[in-house]
Tab-separated table of C-alpha atoms and ligand atoms in Angstrom:
chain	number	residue	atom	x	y	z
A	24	UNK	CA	-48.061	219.637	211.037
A	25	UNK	CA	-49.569	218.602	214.536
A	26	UNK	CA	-53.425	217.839	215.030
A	27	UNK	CA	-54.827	219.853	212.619
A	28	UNK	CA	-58.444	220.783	211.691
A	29	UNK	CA	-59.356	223.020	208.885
A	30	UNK	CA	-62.624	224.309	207.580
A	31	UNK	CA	-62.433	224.942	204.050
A	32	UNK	CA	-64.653	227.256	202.070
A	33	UNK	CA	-66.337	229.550	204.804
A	34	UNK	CA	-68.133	232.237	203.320
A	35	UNK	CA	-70.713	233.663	206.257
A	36	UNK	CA	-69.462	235.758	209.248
A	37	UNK	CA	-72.023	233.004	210.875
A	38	UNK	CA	-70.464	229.550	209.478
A	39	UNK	CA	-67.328	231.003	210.309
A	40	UNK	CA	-67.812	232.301	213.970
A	41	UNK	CA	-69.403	228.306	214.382
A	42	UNK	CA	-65.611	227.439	213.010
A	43	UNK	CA	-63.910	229.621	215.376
A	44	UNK	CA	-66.270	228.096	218.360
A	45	UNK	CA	-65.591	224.765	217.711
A	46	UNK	CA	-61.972	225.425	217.746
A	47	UNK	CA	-61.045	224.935	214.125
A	48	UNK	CA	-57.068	225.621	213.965
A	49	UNK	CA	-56.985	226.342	210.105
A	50	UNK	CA	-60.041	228.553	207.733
A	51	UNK	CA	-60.189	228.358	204.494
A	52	UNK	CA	-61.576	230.807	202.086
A	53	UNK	CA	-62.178	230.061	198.585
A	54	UNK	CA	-60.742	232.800	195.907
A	55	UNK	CA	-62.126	230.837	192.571
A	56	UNK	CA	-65.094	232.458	190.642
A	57	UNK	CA	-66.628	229.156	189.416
A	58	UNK	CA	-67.063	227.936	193.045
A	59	UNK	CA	-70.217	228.035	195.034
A	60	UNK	CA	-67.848	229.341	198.027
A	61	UNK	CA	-66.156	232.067	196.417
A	62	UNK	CA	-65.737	235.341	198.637
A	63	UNK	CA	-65.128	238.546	196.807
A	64	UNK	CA	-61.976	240.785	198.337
A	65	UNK	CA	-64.641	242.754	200.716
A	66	UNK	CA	-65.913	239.664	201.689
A	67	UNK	CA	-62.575	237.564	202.434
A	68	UNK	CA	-61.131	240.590	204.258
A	69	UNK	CA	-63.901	241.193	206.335
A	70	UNK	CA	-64.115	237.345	207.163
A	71	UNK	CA	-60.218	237.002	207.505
A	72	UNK	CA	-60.357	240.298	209.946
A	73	UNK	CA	-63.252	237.910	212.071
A	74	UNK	CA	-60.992	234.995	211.997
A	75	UNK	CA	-57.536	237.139	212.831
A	76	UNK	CA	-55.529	235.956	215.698
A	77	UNK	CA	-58.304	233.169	216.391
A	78	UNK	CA	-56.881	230.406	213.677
A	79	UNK	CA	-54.840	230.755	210.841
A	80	UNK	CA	-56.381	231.737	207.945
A	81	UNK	CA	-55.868	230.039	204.401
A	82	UNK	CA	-56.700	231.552	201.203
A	83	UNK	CA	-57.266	228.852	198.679
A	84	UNK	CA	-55.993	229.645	194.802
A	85	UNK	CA	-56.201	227.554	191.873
A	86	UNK	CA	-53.434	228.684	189.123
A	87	UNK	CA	-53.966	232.191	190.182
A	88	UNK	CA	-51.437	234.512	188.655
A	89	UNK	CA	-49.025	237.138	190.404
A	90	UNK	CA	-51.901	240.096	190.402
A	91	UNK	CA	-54.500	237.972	191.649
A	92	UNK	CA	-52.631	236.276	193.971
A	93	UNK	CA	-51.353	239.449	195.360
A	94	UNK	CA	-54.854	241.279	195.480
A	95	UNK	CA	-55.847	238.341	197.696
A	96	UNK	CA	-52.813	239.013	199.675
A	97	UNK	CA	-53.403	242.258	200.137
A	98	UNK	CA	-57.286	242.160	201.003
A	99	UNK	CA	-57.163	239.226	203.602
A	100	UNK	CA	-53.528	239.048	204.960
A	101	UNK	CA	-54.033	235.413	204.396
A	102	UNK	CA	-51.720	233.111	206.941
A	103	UNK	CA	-51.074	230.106	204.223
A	104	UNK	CA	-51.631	229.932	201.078
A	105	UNK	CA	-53.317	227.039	199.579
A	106	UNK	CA	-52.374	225.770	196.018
A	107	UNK	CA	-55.275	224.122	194.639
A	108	UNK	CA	-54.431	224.104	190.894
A	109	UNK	CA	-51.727	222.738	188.459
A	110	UNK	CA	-49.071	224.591	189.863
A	111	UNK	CA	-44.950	223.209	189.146
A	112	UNK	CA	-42.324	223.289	191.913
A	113	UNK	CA	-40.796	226.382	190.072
A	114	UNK	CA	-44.455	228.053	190.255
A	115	UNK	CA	-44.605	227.047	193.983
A	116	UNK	CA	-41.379	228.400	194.827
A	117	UNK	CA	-41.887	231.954	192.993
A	118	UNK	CA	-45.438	232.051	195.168
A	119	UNK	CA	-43.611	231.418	197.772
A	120	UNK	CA	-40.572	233.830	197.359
A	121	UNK	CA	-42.456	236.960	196.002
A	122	UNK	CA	-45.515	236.569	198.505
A	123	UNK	CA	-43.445	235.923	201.476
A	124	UNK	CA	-46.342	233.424	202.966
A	125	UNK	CA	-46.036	229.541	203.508
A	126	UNK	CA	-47.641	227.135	200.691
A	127	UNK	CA	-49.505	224.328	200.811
A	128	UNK	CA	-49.451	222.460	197.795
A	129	UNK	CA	-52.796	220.534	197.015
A	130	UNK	CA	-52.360	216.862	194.978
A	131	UNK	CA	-55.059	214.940	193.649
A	132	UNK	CA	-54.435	211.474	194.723
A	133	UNK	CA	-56.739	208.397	192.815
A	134	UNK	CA	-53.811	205.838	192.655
A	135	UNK	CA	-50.706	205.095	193.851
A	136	UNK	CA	-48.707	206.663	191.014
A	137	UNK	CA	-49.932	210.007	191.666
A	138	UNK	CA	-48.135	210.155	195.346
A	139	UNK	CA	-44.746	210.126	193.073
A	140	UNK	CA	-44.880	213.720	192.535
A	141	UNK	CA	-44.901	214.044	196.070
A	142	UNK	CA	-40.585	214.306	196.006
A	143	UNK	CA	-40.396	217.216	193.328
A	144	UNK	CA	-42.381	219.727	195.913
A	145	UNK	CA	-40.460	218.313	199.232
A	146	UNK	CA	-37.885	221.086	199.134
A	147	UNK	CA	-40.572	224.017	197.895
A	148	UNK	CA	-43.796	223.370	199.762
A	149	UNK	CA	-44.346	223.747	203.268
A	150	UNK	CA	-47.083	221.675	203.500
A	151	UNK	CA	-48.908	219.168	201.697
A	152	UNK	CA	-52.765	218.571	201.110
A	153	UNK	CA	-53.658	215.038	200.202
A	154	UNK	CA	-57.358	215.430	198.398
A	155	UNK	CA	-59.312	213.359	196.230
A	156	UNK	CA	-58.515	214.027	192.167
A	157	UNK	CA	-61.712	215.349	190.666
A	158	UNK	CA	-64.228	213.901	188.681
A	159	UNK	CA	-63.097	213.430	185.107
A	160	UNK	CA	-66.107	215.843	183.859
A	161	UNK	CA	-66.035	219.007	182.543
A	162	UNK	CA	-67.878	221.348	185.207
A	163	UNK	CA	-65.978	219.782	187.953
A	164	UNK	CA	-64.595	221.837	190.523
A	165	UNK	CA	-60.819	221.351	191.135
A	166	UNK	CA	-61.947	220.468	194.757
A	167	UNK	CA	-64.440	220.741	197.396
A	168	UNK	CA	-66.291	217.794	195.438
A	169	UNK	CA	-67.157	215.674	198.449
A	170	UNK	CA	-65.480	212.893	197.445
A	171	UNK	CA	-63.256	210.465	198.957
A	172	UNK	CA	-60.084	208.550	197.401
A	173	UNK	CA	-58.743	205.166	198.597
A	174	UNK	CA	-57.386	206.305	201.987
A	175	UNK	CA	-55.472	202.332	201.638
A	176	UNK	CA	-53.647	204.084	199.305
A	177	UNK	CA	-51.424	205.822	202.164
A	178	UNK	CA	-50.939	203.501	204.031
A	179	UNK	CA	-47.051	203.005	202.706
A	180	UNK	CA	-45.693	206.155	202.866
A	181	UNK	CA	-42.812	207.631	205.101
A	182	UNK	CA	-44.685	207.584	208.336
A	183	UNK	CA	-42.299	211.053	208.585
A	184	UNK	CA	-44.256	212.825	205.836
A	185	UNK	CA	-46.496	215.176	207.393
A	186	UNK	CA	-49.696	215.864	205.319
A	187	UNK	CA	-53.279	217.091	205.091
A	188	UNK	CA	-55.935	214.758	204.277
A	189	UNK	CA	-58.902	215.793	202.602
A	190	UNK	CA	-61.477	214.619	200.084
A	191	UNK	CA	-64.902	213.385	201.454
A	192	UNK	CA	-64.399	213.767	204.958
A	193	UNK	CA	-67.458	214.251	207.283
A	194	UNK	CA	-68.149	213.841	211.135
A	195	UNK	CA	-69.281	210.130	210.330
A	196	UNK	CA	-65.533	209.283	208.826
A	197	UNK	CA	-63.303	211.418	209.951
A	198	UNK	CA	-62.059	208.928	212.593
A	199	UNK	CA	-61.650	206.461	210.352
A	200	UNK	CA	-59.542	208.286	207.847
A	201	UNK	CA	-57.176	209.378	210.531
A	202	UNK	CA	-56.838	205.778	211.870
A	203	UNK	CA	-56.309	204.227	208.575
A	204	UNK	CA	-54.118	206.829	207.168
A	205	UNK	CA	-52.288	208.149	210.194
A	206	UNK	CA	-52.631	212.242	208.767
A	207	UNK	CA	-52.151	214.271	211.943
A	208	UNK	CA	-54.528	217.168	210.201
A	209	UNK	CA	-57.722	216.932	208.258
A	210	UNK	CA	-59.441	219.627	205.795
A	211	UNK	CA	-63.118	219.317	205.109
A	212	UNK	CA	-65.774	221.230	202.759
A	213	UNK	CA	-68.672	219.279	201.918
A	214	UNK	CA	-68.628	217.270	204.756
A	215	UNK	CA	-69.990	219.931	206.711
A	216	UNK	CA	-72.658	221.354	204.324
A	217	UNK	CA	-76.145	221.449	203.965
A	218	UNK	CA	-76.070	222.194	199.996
A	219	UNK	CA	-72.901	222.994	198.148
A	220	UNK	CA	-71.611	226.507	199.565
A	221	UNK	CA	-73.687	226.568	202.687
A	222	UNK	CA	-72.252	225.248	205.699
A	223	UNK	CA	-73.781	223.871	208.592
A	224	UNK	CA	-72.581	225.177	212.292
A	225	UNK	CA	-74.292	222.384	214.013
A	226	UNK	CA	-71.732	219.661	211.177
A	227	UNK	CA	-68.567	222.093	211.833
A	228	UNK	CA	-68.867	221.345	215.482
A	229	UNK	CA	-69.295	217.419	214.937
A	230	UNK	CA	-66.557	217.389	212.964
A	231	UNK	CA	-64.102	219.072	215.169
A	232	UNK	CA	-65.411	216.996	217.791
A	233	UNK	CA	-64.887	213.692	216.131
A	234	UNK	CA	-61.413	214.825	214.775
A	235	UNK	CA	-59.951	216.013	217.727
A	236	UNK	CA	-61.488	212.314	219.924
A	237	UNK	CA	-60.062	210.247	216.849
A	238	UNK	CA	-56.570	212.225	217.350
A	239	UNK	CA	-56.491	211.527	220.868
A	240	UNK	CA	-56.871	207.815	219.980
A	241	UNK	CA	-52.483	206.727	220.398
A	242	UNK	CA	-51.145	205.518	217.375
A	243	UNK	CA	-49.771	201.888	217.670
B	8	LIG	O1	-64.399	224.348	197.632
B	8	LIG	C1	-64.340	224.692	196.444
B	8	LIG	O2	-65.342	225.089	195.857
B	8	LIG	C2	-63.055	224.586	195.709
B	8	LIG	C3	-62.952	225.132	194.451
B	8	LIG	C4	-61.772	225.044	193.751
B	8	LIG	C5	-60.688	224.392	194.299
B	8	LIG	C6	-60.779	223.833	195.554
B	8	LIG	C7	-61.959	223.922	196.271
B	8	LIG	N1	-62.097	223.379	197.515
B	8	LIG	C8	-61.081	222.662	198.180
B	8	LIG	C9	-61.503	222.258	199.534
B	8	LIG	O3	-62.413	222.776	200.093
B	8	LIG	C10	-60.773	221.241	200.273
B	8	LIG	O4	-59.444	221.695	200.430
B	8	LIG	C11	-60.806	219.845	199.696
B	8	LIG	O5	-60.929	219.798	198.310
B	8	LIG	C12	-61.873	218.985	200.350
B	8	LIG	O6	-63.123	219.279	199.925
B	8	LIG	P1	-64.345	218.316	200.294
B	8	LIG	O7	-64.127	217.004	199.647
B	8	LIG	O8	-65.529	219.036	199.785
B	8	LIG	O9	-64.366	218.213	201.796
């Protein structure tokens, strides 16, 4: 995974043309009902259709099971799938198998400890998304919560593992995330958001901007 910027949790034909503009590599669309960024299978395909051949497109699933994942499939021809939920390396590998699409595997990270589970998905995922664990309250989304972890907490792993970091990005600390924590792609929601679920073209392009300058900065 090489330079890397995805917009997570577009759900206007506007927010996600500003996406496109600003040269996002990776969209995200959000198939999880309790979410302020949900898009219904009309919606997603029409958006994924807009987005087709311009970046990849990521459909975002949280324990989803075999019919929904495969109505998703089917509606928005999704590029990557993104595995936001509790899913085990055997559940990962049958997505994977069945749908015939690359995984990324999401993992909450808080503390050091929870990296460990890292090695069980090495052989299964494709790719990894590093995101901040959710609040421990009960109307907590399993992500897109705008909140960072302890980037620090990175800082010792195989500088070979290629990740995703996300959690609390924003234009303002983008470049500081990728300079502490070395992740050669970034995923961001809230960062670029007026209220939860509504994004904000004028954000999207600030953040791409800032990501893309801070990757340009060599690594020493
Ligand atoms: O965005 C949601 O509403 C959402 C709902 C359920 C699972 C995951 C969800 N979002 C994930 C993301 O948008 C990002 O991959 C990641 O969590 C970063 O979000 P943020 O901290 O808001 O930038």
């Amino acid at each position: 995974m090489n330079h890397l910027v995805k917009i997570c949790g577009l759900s206007t034909p506007e927010t996600l043309d500003a996406a496109l503009q600003a040269g996002a590599d990776l969209v995200g669309f959000v198939r999880f009902a309790k979410s302020p960024r949900h898009v219904d299978l009309a919606l997603g395909q029409k958006l994924s259709a807009q987005a087709k051949g311009r970046a990849q497109r990521v459909v975002l699933l949280v324990d989803a099971d075999d019919v929904a994942i495969a109505d998703a499939v089917e509606a928005l021809a999704p590029d990557l799938l993104q595995l936001h939920g509790h899913e085990t390396p055997e559940r990962v590998a049958a997505i994977r198998a069945r749908f015939g699409r690359p995984v990324m595997k999401v993992f909450g990270i808080a503390e050091a400890a929870d990296l460990a589970v890292l090695d069980a998905y090495s052989d299964i995922a494709d790719h990894f998304l590093l995101d901040a664990k959710p609040p421990p309250i009960a109307e907590a989304l399993p992500g897109g919560n705008g909140l960072p972890f302890d980037w620090r907490l990175l800082t010792g792993l195989d500088p070979r593992l290629s990740f995703m970091l996300s959690g609390g990005l924003n234009p303002g600390n983008v470049a500081e995330a990728i300079r502490l924590t070395r992740a050669r792609a970034v995923d961001v929601s809230s960062g670029v958001e007026i209220k939860p679920g509504v994004k904000d073209p004028v954000k999207i392009e600030a953040f791409v901007k800032a990501a893309r300058a801070a990757f340009a900065v060599p690594v020493l």
